[in-house]
PDB file of C-alpha atoms in Angstrom:
ATOM      1  CA  UNK A 266       0.000   0.000   0.000  1.00 44.00           C
ATOM      2  CA  UNK A 267       1.451   3.352  -1.046  1.00 80.00           C
ATOM      3  CA  UNK A 268       2.263   5.901   1.637  1.00 87.00           C
ATOM      4  CA  UNK A 269       2.550   9.662   1.172  1.00 84.00           C
ATOM      5  CA  UNK A 270       3.682  12.450   3.452  1.00 89.00           C
ATOM      6  CA  UNK A 271       4.375  16.161   2.965  1.00 86.00           C
ATOM      7  CA  UNK A 272       5.550  18.940   2.978  1.00 88.00           C
ATOM      8  CA  UNK A 273       9.294  18.505   3.313  1.00 89.00           C
ATOM      9  CA  UNK A 274      12.405  20.370   2.119  1.00 87.00           C
ATOM     10  CA  UNK A 275      13.659  17.412   0.122  1.00 88.00           C
ATOM     11  CA  UNK A 276      12.442  14.117  -1.255  1.00 86.00           C
ATOM     12  CA  UNK A 277       9.007  13.248  -2.636  1.00 81.00           C
ATOM     13  CA  UNK A 278       7.280  15.542  -0.130  1.00 80.00           C
ATOM     14  CA  UNK A 279       8.630  18.714  -1.736  1.00 84.00           C
ATOM     15  CA  UNK A 280       6.006  18.661  -4.517  1.00 84.00           C
ATOM     16  CA  UNK A 281       2.587  19.455  -3.037  1.00 85.00           C
ATOM     17  CA  UNK A 282      -0.339  19.785  -5.419  1.00 84.00           C
ATOM     18  CA  UNK A 283      -3.413  21.947  -4.889  1.00 84.00           C
ATOM     19  CA  UNK A 284      -5.498  18.867  -4.045  1.00 83.00           C
ATOM     20  CA  UNK A 285      -2.887  17.581  -1.622  1.00 86.00           C
ATOM     21  CA  UNK A 286      -2.775  20.954   0.139  1.00 84.00           C
ATOM     22  CA  UNK A 287      -6.563  21.028   0.379  1.00 86.00           C
ATOM     23  CA  UNK A 288      -6.649  17.586   1.976  1.00 85.00           C
ATOM     24  CA  UNK A 289      -4.047  18.618   4.531  1.00 88.00           C
ATOM     25  CA  UNK A 290      -5.536  22.030   5.302  1.00 84.00           C
ATOM     26  CA  UNK A 291      -8.985  20.540   5.989  1.00 82.00           C
ATOM     27  CA  UNK A 292      -7.425  18.862   9.028  1.00 83.00           C
ATOM     28  CA  UNK A 293      -6.399  22.270  10.416  1.00 81.00           C
ATOM     29  CA  UNK A 294      -9.836  23.919  10.297  1.00 77.00           C
ATOM     30  CA  UNK A 295     -13.325  23.271   8.977  1.00 79.00           C
ATOM     31  CA  UNK A 296     -14.951  25.298   6.214  1.00 85.00           C
ATOM     32  CA  UNK A 297     -16.194  28.577   7.586  1.00 82.00           C
ATOM     33  CA  UNK A 298     -15.725  32.127   8.699  1.00 84.00           C
ATOM     34  CA  UNK A 299     -13.453  32.940  11.668  1.00 79.00           C
ATOM     35  CA  UNK A 300     -14.819  34.770  14.743  1.00 72.00           C
ATOM     36  CA  UNK A 301     -14.571  38.548  14.502  1.00 73.00           C
ATOM     37  CA  UNK A 302     -15.018  38.667  10.718  1.00 82.00           C
ATOM     38  CA  UNK A 303     -17.168  41.699   9.737  1.00 81.00           C
ATOM     39  CA  UNK A 304     -20.707  40.803   8.725  1.00 81.00           C
ATOM     40  CA  UNK A 305     -22.133  40.729   5.211  1.00 90.00           C
ATOM     41  CA  UNK A 306     -24.931  43.294   4.737  1.00 89.00           C
ATOM     42  CA  UNK A 307     -27.610  44.228   2.214  1.00 92.00           C
ATOM     43  CA  UNK A 308     -27.163  47.244  -0.029  1.00 93.00           C
ATOM     44  CA  UNK A 309     -29.811  49.120  -1.984  1.00 93.00           C
ATOM     45  CA  UNK A 310     -31.637  47.073  -4.604  1.00 95.00           C
ATOM     46  CA  UNK A 311     -30.584  43.443  -5.068  1.00 97.00           C
ATOM     47  CA  UNK A 312     -27.110  43.746  -3.555  1.00 96.00           C
ATOM     48  CA  UNK A 313     -25.109  41.769  -1.030  1.00 96.00           C
ATOM     49  CA  UNK A 314     -22.120  43.688   0.355  1.00 96.00           C
ATOM     50  CA  UNK A 315     -19.000  41.830   1.542  1.00 95.00           C
ATOM     51  CA  UNK A 316     -17.017  44.242   3.719  1.00 93.00           C
ATOM     52  CA  UNK A 317     -13.275  44.770   3.592  1.00 93.00           C
ATOM     53  CA  UNK A 318     -11.597  42.268   5.884  1.00 92.00           C
ATOM     54  CA  UNK A 319     -14.137  39.509   5.250  1.00 93.00           C
ATOM     55  CA  UNK A 320     -12.314  36.167   5.119  1.00 92.00           C
ATOM     56  CA  UNK A 321     -13.130  32.471   5.014  1.00 92.00           C
ATOM     57  CA  UNK A 322     -11.795  28.981   4.357  1.00 91.00           C
ATOM     58  CA  UNK A 323     -13.309  26.729   1.685  1.00 93.00           C
ATOM     59  CA  UNK A 324     -11.860  23.197   1.627  1.00 91.00           C
ATOM     60  CA  UNK A 325      -8.606  24.563   2.972  1.00 89.00           C
ATOM     61  CA  UNK A 326      -8.411  27.394   0.418  1.00 92.00           C
ATOM     62  CA  UNK A 327      -8.252  30.958   1.738  1.00 92.00           C
ATOM     63  CA  UNK A 328     -10.549  33.785   0.604  1.00 94.00           C
ATOM     64  CA  UNK A 329     -10.402  37.440   1.632  1.00 94.00           C
ATOM     65  CA  UNK A 330     -11.926  40.776   0.609  1.00 96.00           C
ATOM     66  CA  UNK A 331      -9.042  43.226   0.653  1.00 92.00           C
ATOM     67  CA  UNK A 332      -8.987  47.031   1.094  1.00 85.00           C
ATOM     68  CA  UNK A 333     -12.509  47.906  -0.166  1.00 93.00           C
ATOM     69  CA  UNK A 334     -15.949  46.259   0.040  1.00 94.00           C
ATOM     70  CA  UNK A 335     -17.148  43.967  -2.738  1.00 95.00           C
ATOM     71  CA  UNK A 336     -20.771  44.110  -3.953  1.00 96.00           C
ATOM     72  CA  UNK A 337     -22.592  41.220  -5.634  1.00 97.00           C
ATOM     73  CA  UNK A 338     -25.812  42.018  -7.516  1.00 97.00           C
ATOM     74  CA  UNK A 339     -28.733  39.651  -8.049  1.00 97.00           C
ATOM     75  CA  UNK A 340     -31.042  39.356 -11.064  1.00 96.00           C
ATOM     76  CA  UNK A 341     -34.447  41.076 -10.942  1.00 96.00           C
ATOM     77  CA  UNK A 342     -37.375  38.743 -10.311  1.00 96.00           C
ATOM     78  CA  UNK A 343     -39.647  38.412 -13.370  1.00 95.00           C
ATOM     79  CA  UNK A 344     -42.085  36.179 -11.478  1.00 96.00           C
ATOM     80  CA  UNK A 345     -44.936  37.485  -9.323  1.00 95.00           C
ATOM     81  CA  UNK A 346     -43.929  35.104  -6.502  1.00 95.00           C
ATOM     82  CA  UNK A 347     -40.970  35.825  -4.175  1.00 94.00           C
ATOM     83  CA  UNK A 348     -37.770  33.833  -4.071  1.00 95.00           C
ATOM     84  CA  UNK A 349     -34.836  33.320  -1.665  1.00 93.00           C
ATOM     85  CA  UNK A 350     -31.363  34.047  -3.085  1.00 96.00           C
ATOM     86  CA  UNK A 351     -28.154  32.734  -1.538  1.00 96.00           C
ATOM     87  CA  UNK A 352     -24.723  34.345  -1.365  1.00 97.00           C
ATOM     88  CA  UNK A 353     -22.060  31.640  -1.629  1.00 97.00           C
ATOM     89  CA  UNK A 354     -18.322  31.262  -1.787  1.00 96.00           C
ATOM     90  CA  UNK A 355     -17.521  29.019  -4.742  1.00 97.00           C
ATOM     91  CA  UNK A 356     -14.307  27.041  -5.004  1.00 95.00           C
ATOM     92  CA  UNK A 357     -13.601  26.145  -8.625  1.00 94.00           C
ATOM     93  CA  UNK A 358     -10.960  23.453  -8.928  1.00 89.00           C
ATOM     94  CA  UNK A 359     -10.522  24.034 -12.670  1.00 90.00           C
ATOM     95  CA  UNK A 360     -10.491  27.820 -12.252  1.00 91.00           C
ATOM     96  CA  UNK A 361      -8.033  27.757  -9.332  1.00 91.00           C
ATOM     97  CA  UNK A 362     -10.100  30.324  -7.443  1.00 93.00           C
ATOM     98  CA  UNK A 363     -12.574  31.031  -4.656  1.00 95.00           C
ATOM     99  CA  UNK A 364     -15.097  33.739  -5.557  1.00 97.00           C
ATOM    100  CA  UNK A 365     -18.405  35.061  -4.217  1.00 97.00           C
ATOM    101  CA  UNK A 366     -21.570  34.479  -6.239  1.00 97.00           C
ATOM    102  CA  UNK A 367     -25.335  34.904  -5.827  1.00 98.00           C
ATOM    103  CA  UNK A 368     -27.314  31.710  -6.436  1.00 97.00           C
ATOM    104  CA  UNK A 369     -30.817  32.576  -7.576  1.00 96.00           C
ATOM    105  CA  UNK A 370     -33.688  30.765  -5.880  1.00 95.00           C
ATOM    106  CA  UNK A 371     -36.894  29.461  -7.463  1.00 95.00           C
ATOM    107  CA  UNK A 372     -39.951  31.738  -7.105  1.00 95.00           C
ATOM    108  CA  UNK A 373     -42.613  30.170  -4.878  1.00 92.00           C
ATOM    109  CA  UNK A 374     -45.264  31.044  -2.301  1.00 88.00           C
ATOM    110  CA  UNK A 375     -43.045  29.060   0.101  1.00 83.00           C
ATOM    111  CA  UNK A 376     -39.662  29.974  -1.365  1.00 87.00           C
ATOM    112  CA  UNK A 377     -36.619  27.891  -0.429  1.00 87.00           C
ATOM    113  CA  UNK A 378     -32.906  28.688  -0.812  1.00 90.00           C
ATOM    114  CA  UNK A 379     -31.048  27.080  -3.730  1.00 94.00           C
ATOM    115  CA  UNK A 380     -29.036  23.948  -2.967  1.00 93.00           C
ATOM    116  CA  UNK A 381     -25.259  24.189  -2.628  1.00 94.00           C
ATOM    117  CA  UNK A 382     -23.047  22.438  -5.182  1.00 95.00           C
ATOM    118  CA  UNK A 383     -20.426  20.332  -3.427  1.00 94.00           C
ATOM    119  CA  UNK A 384     -18.656  17.902  -5.747  1.00 92.00           C
ATOM    120  CA  UNK A 385     -15.254  17.193  -7.325  1.00 87.00           C
ATOM    121  CA  UNK A 386     -15.464  20.165  -9.727  1.00 91.00           C
ATOM    122  CA  UNK A 387     -17.084  22.898  -7.629  1.00 95.00           C
ATOM    123  CA  UNK A 388     -17.500  23.299  -3.890  1.00 95.00           C
ATOM    124  CA  UNK A 389     -19.758  25.990  -2.376  1.00 96.00           C
ATOM    125  CA  UNK A 390     -20.402  27.173   1.158  1.00 93.00           C
ATOM    126  CA  UNK A 391     -23.353  29.416   2.014  1.00 92.00           C
ATOM    127  CA  UNK A 392     -22.692  32.826   3.585  1.00 90.00           C
ATOM    128  CA  UNK A 393     -26.067  34.579   3.676  1.00 91.00           C
ATOM    129  CA  UNK A 394     -29.587  34.529   2.229  1.00 90.00           C
ATOM    130  CA  UNK A 395     -32.144  37.232   1.450  1.00 91.00           C
ATOM    131  CA  UNK A 396     -35.702  37.439   0.180  1.00 91.00           C
ATOM    132  CA  UNK A 397     -36.290  38.847  -3.314  1.00 95.00           C
ATOM    133  CA  UNK A 398     -39.872  40.123  -3.785  1.00 94.00           C
ATOM    134  CA  UNK A 399     -42.134  39.287  -6.712  1.00 94.00           C
ATOM    135  CA  UNK A 400     -42.165  41.380  -9.856  1.00 93.00           C
ATOM    136  CA  UNK A 401     -45.029  43.525  -8.568  1.00 90.00           C
ATOM    137  CA  UNK A 402     -42.828  45.052  -5.866  1.00 92.00           C
ATOM    138  CA  UNK A 403     -39.705  47.209  -5.902  1.00 94.00           C
ATOM    139  CA  UNK A 404     -36.699  44.964  -6.404  1.00 95.00           C
ATOM    140  CA  UNK A 405     -34.952  45.254  -3.039  1.00 94.00           C
ATOM    141  CA  UNK A 406     -33.572  42.403  -0.948  1.00 94.00           C
ATOM    142  CA  UNK A 407     -35.034  42.044   2.568  1.00 88.00           C
ATOM    143  CA  UNK A 408     -34.853  39.640   5.532  1.00 83.00           C
ATOM    144  CA  UNK A 409     -31.091  39.028   5.586  1.00 84.00           C
ATOM    145  CA  UNK A 410     -30.234  35.651   7.146  1.00 81.00           C
ATOM    146  CA  UNK A 411     -26.642  34.892   8.033  1.00 79.00           C
ATOM    147  CA  UNK A 412     -25.989  31.197   7.577  1.00 78.00           C
ATOM    148  CA  UNK A 413     -25.053  28.985  10.580  1.00 62.00           C
ATOM    149  CA  UNK A 414     -21.460  28.865   9.353  1.00 67.00           C
ATOM    150  CA  UNK A 415     -21.046  32.334  10.923  1.00 60.00           C
ATOM    151  CA  UNK A 416     -21.916  31.270  14.436  1.00 52.00           C
ATOM    152  CA  UNK A 417     -19.496  29.637  16.855  1.00 58.00           C
ATOM    153  CA  UNK A 418     -21.002  26.721  18.766  1.00 64.00           C
ATOM    154  CA  UNK A 419     -22.492  28.112  21.986  1.00 69.00           C
ATOM    155  CA  UNK A 420     -22.323  31.783  20.983  1.00 74.00           C
ATOM    156  CA  UNK A 421     -25.615  33.732  21.039  1.00 83.00           C
ATOM    157  CA  UNK A 422     -26.405  36.014  18.092  1.00 80.00           C
ATOM    158  CA  UNK A 423     -29.153  38.645  18.298  1.00 84.00           C
ATOM    159  CA  UNK A 424     -31.830  38.941  15.613  1.00 86.00           C
ATOM    160  CA  UNK A 425     -35.225  40.622  15.297  1.00 89.00           C
ATOM    161  CA  UNK A 426     -38.053  38.239  14.313  1.00 91.00           C
ATOM    162  CA  UNK A 427     -40.474  39.643  11.739  1.00 89.00           C
ATOM    163  CA  UNK A 428     -44.030  38.856  12.907  1.00 93.00           C
ATOM    164  CA  UNK A 429     -46.980  38.312  10.563  1.00 90.00           C
ATOM    165  CA  UNK A 430     -50.681  37.623  10.972  1.00 91.00           C
ATOM    166  CA  UNK A 431     -51.636  40.360  13.441  1.00 92.00           C
ATOM    167  CA  UNK A 432     -54.629  42.461  12.507  1.00 91.00           C
ATOM    168  CA  UNK A 433     -52.484  45.405  13.583  1.00 92.00           C
ATOM    169  CA  UNK A 434     -48.999  45.066  15.013  1.00 91.00           C
ATOM    170  CA  UNK A 435     -48.757  48.736  16.035  1.00 92.00           C
ATOM    171  CA  UNK A 436     -45.919  49.579  18.384  1.00 94.00           C
ATOM    172  CA  UNK A 437     -45.201  46.000  19.462  1.00 94.00           C
ATOM    173  CA  UNK A 438     -41.532  45.226  20.196  1.00 95.00           C
ATOM    174  CA  UNK A 439     -39.856  42.092  18.780  1.00 95.00           C
ATOM    175  CA  UNK A 440     -36.682  40.505  20.188  1.00 95.00           C
ATOM    176  CA  UNK A 441     -34.789  37.276  19.543  1.00 94.00           C
ATOM    177  CA  UNK A 442     -31.484  35.443  19.584  1.00 92.00           C
ATOM    178  CA  UNK A 443     -30.094  32.139  18.344  1.00 88.00           C
ATOM    179  CA  UNK A 444     -27.042  29.931  18.525  1.00 85.00           C
ATOM    180  CA  UNK A 445     -25.602  26.956  16.678  1.00 79.00           C
ATOM    181  CA  UNK A 446     -25.648  23.748  18.718  1.00 82.00           C
ATOM    182  CA  UNK A 447     -23.828  21.743  16.043  1.00 75.00           C
ATOM    183  CA  UNK A 448     -23.388  21.818  12.297  1.00 67.00           C
ATOM    184  CA  UNK A 449     -26.824  22.372  10.754  1.00 75.00           C
ATOM    185  CA  UNK A 450     -28.625  22.586  14.115  1.00 84.00           C
ATOM    186  CA  UNK A 451     -30.018  25.886  15.443  1.00 87.00           C
ATOM    187  CA  UNK A 452     -31.657  26.812  18.752  1.00 92.00           C
ATOM    188  CA  UNK A 453     -33.701  30.015  18.647  1.00 95.00           C
ATOM    189  CA  UNK A 454     -35.732  32.009  21.185  1.00 96.00           C
ATOM    190  CA  UNK A 455     -37.936  34.999  20.444  1.00 96.00           C
ATOM    191  CA  UNK A 456     -40.696  37.177  21.843  1.00 96.00           C
ATOM    192  CA  UNK A 457     -43.066  39.985  20.976  1.00 96.00           C
ATOM    193  CA  UNK A 458     -44.356  42.477  23.547  1.00 95.00           C
ATOM    194  CA  UNK A 459     -47.685  44.021  22.574  1.00 93.00           C
ATOM    195  CA  UNK A 460     -48.463  47.740  22.656  1.00 93.00           C
ATOM    196  CA  UNK A 461     -51.736  49.530  23.332  1.00 92.00           C
ATOM    197  CA  UNK A 462     -52.443  49.647  19.577  1.00 93.00           C
ATOM    198  CA  UNK A 463     -51.616  45.974  18.862  1.00 92.00           C
ATOM    199  CA  UNK A 464     -54.579  43.904  17.601  1.00 91.00           C
ATOM    200  CA  UNK A 465     -54.378  40.105  17.355  1.00 89.00           C
ATOM    201  CA  UNK A 466     -57.150  39.223  14.875  1.00 87.00           C
ATOM    202  CA  UNK A 467     -57.981  35.670  13.801  1.00 86.00           C
ATOM    203  CA  UNK A 468     -55.134  34.811  11.413  1.00 87.00           C
ATOM    204  CA  UNK A 469     -52.234  32.410  11.847  1.00 89.00           C
ATOM    205  CA  UNK A 470     -49.420  34.124  13.783  1.00 92.00           C
ATOM    206  CA  UNK A 471     -45.894  33.543  12.462  1.00 92.00           C
ATOM    207  CA  UNK A 472     -42.384  34.808  13.216  1.00 94.00           C
ATOM    208  CA  UNK A 473     -39.382  34.725  10.897  1.00 89.00           C
ATOM    209  CA  UNK A 474     -36.520  32.330  11.642  1.00 89.00           C
ATOM    210  CA  UNK A 475     -32.900  33.558  11.657  1.00 83.00           C
ATOM    211  CA  UNK A 476     -31.904  30.762   9.253  1.00 79.00           C
ATOM    212  CA  UNK A 477     -34.348  28.820   7.009  1.00 80.00           C
ATOM    213  CA  UNK A 478     -35.418  25.408   8.276  1.00 84.00           C
ATOM    214  CA  UNK A 479     -34.806  22.162   6.424  1.00 80.00           C
ATOM    215  CA  UNK A 480     -37.641  20.416   4.625  1.00 76.00           C
ATOM    216  CA  UNK A 481     -38.628  17.635   7.080  1.00 75.00           C
ATOM    217  CA  UNK A 482     -40.119  15.601   4.241  1.00 71.00           C
ATOM    218  CA  UNK A 483     -43.049  13.451   5.311  1.00 63.00           C
ATOM    219  CA  UNK A 484     -42.269  14.036   8.979  1.00 65.00           C
ATOM    220  CA  UNK A 485     -43.913  16.743  11.053  1.00 71.00           C
ATOM    221  CA  UNK A 486     -42.343  20.176  11.326  1.00 83.00           C
ATOM    222  CA  UNK A 487     -39.819  20.768  14.121  1.00 90.00           C
ATOM    223  CA  UNK A 488     -41.871  21.288  17.324  1.00 91.00           C
ATOM    224  CA  UNK A 489     -41.087  23.788  20.051  1.00 94.00           C
ATOM    225  CA  UNK A 490     -42.541  25.440  23.136  1.00 95.00           C
ATOM    226  CA  UNK A 491     -44.317  28.784  23.382  1.00 95.00           C
ATOM    227  CA  UNK A 492     -46.177  30.828  25.991  1.00 94.00           C
ATOM    228  CA  UNK A 493     -48.758  33.603  26.089  1.00 93.00           C
ATOM    229  CA  UNK A 494     -48.933  36.244  28.812  1.00 91.00           C
ATOM    230  CA  UNK A 495     -52.111  38.336  28.993  1.00 89.00           C
ATOM    231  CA  UNK A 496     -52.064  41.929  30.147  1.00 86.00           C
ATOM    232  CA  UNK A 497     -53.448  40.700  33.471  1.00 83.00           C
ATOM    233  CA  UNK A 498     -53.315  37.091  34.589  1.00 82.00           C
ATOM    234  CA  UNK A 499     -51.138  33.976  34.455  1.00 85.00           C
ATOM    235  CA  UNK A 500     -48.921  32.655  31.695  1.00 89.00           C
ATOM    236  CA  UNK A 501     -50.559  30.165  29.338  1.00 89.00           C
ATOM    237  CA  UNK A 502     -48.738  27.329  27.554  1.00 91.00           C
ATOM    238  CA  UNK A 503     -48.735  27.223  23.757  1.00 91.00           C
ATOM    239  CA  UNK A 504     -46.798  25.397  21.041  1.00 92.00           C
ATOM    240  CA  UNK A 505     -44.817  26.360  17.949  1.00 93.00           C
ATOM    241  CA  UNK A 506     -43.487  24.678  14.831  1.00 91.00           C
ATOM    242  CA  UNK A 507     -40.509  25.516  12.640  1.00 90.00           C
ATOM    243  CA  UNK A 508     -41.268  23.888   9.320  1.00 78.00           C
ATOM    244  CA  UNK A 509     -40.057  24.069   5.772  1.00 63.00           C
ATOM    245  CA  UNK A 510     -38.878  27.589   4.979  1.00 72.00           C
ATOM    246  CA  UNK A 511     -38.313  30.785   6.902  1.00 80.00           C
ATOM    247  CA  UNK A 512     -41.302  30.964   9.261  1.00 87.00           C
ATOM    248  CA  UNK A 513     -42.231  29.647  12.689  1.00 91.00           C
ATOM    249  CA  UNK A 514     -45.949  29.247  13.469  1.00 92.00           C
ATOM    250  CA  UNK A 515     -47.563  29.738  16.899  1.00 93.00           C
ATOM    251  CA  UNK A 516     -50.461  27.592  18.125  1.00 92.00           C
ATOM    252  CA  UNK A 517     -52.776  27.897  21.132  1.00 89.00           C
ATOM    253  CA  UNK A 518     -54.474  24.978  22.906  1.00 83.00           C
ATOM    254  CA  UNK A 519     -58.259  24.977  22.886  1.00 83.00           C
ATOM    255  CA  UNK A 520     -60.527  23.299  25.452  1.00 78.00           C
ATOM    256  CA  UNK A 521     -59.907  19.890  23.849  1.00 79.00           C
ATOM    257  CA  UNK A 522     -56.109  20.370  23.833  1.00 78.00           C
ATOM    258  CA  UNK A 523     -56.147  20.771  20.046  1.00 83.00           C
ATOM    259  CA  UNK A 524     -53.665  23.124  18.374  1.00 85.00           C
ATOM    260  CA  UNK A 525     -55.475  26.125  16.863  1.00 87.00           C
ATOM    261  CA  UNK A 526     -54.579  29.629  15.715  1.00 86.00           C
ATOM    262  CA  UNK A 527     -54.215  31.988  18.703  1.00 87.00           C
ATOM    263  CA  UNK A 528     -56.947  34.325  17.451  1.00 80.00           C
ATOM    264  CA  UNK A 529     -59.559  31.559  17.324  1.00 80.00           C
ATOM    265  CA  UNK A 530     -59.655  31.078  21.137  1.00 79.00           C
ATOM    266  CA  UNK A 531     -59.714  34.145  21.189  1.00 72.00           C
ATOM    267  CA  UNK A 532     -56.790  35.457  23.211  1.00 80.00           C
ATOM    268  CA  UNK A 533     -56.701  39.055  24.368  1.00 80.00           C
ATOM    269  CA  UNK A 534     -53.532  40.760  23.141  1.00 85.00           C
ATOM    270  CA  UNK A 535     -52.580  44.366  23.732  1.00 84.00           C
ATOM    271  CA  UNK A 536     -50.383  46.552  25.905  1.00 88.00           C
ATOM    272  CA  UNK A 537     -48.316  44.369  28.242  1.00 89.00           C
ATOM    273  CA  UNK A 538     -49.329  41.099  26.550  1.00 93.00           C
ATOM    274  CA  UNK A 539     -46.645  38.917  25.000  1.00 94.00           C
ATOM    275  CA  UNK A 540     -45.884  35.766  23.025  1.00 95.00           C
ATOM    276  CA  UNK A 541     -42.555  33.977  23.446  1.00 96.00           C
ATOM    277  CA  UNK A 542     -41.141  30.840  21.825  1.00 97.00           C
ATOM    278  CA  UNK A 543     -38.136  28.550  21.717  1.00 96.00           C
ATOM    279  CA  UNK A 544     -37.359  25.755  19.268  1.00 96.00           C
ATOM    280  CA  UNK A 545     -34.450  23.675  18.018  1.00 94.00           C
ATOM    281  CA  UNK A 546     -34.457  22.827  14.317  1.00 92.00           C
ATOM    282  CA  UNK A 547     -32.336  21.592  11.437  1.00 87.00           C
ATOM    283  CA  UNK A 548     -31.285  24.166   8.859  1.00 79.00           C
ATOM    284  CA  UNK A 549     -31.868  24.026   5.119  1.00 68.00           C
TER     285      UNK A 549
END
């Protein structure tokens, strides 16, 4: 059985190919972005902005944005449905390079991020995602999600959940944070504190996730715990689910312990009332 070893000053180990270096460097550190790297942001229109000093490793190959920021621009959406676009770092073995690219998602009422290519010719890691609206809206990215590769295991990252379904959200205050438990596994907590002009209504209440959830296939969505606090009175247990896509849904328990939309009970929600949730889920 052949044996190889490298790098050395003399002998067979002096010639180290790109592939050999990649194999060795992957033992030093996993693909990802080191702590302290400045965050990617959204610019005007369909633009991701990689700041100066951004750096990463892709299969042992180093990437860095030097003295000035780099902007990557997406393609306008010609479909009436929204899509989720993904900013990736792409290692091209034939091109001898690592470069940033925007992968365009497929328009859908439940839009999902495009799948990463990871094979012997091209290897991609995801950096960030953003929502591109349908053609009937101004073409501006929104809802920036930094991918789990940014987050050190055990480190909390703040985010602001975007809540939907209220008849009127008014001056309600949203807070949240999340952390990576392991590769592809996220734990998230969030809350919304109602204001005097917040109206619940009878619709399904949802909150945005910091990172899109994986499609669970035929299995149920990822379940979690939630609670409701009225303006006056005791806390009440609820449930939540993080399913396919970018939203988490809240459910109340009716008199038969069935999961129903919070507004169908109905719950009273206004100044001093709150919903809170926590869930662990697999990422897309």
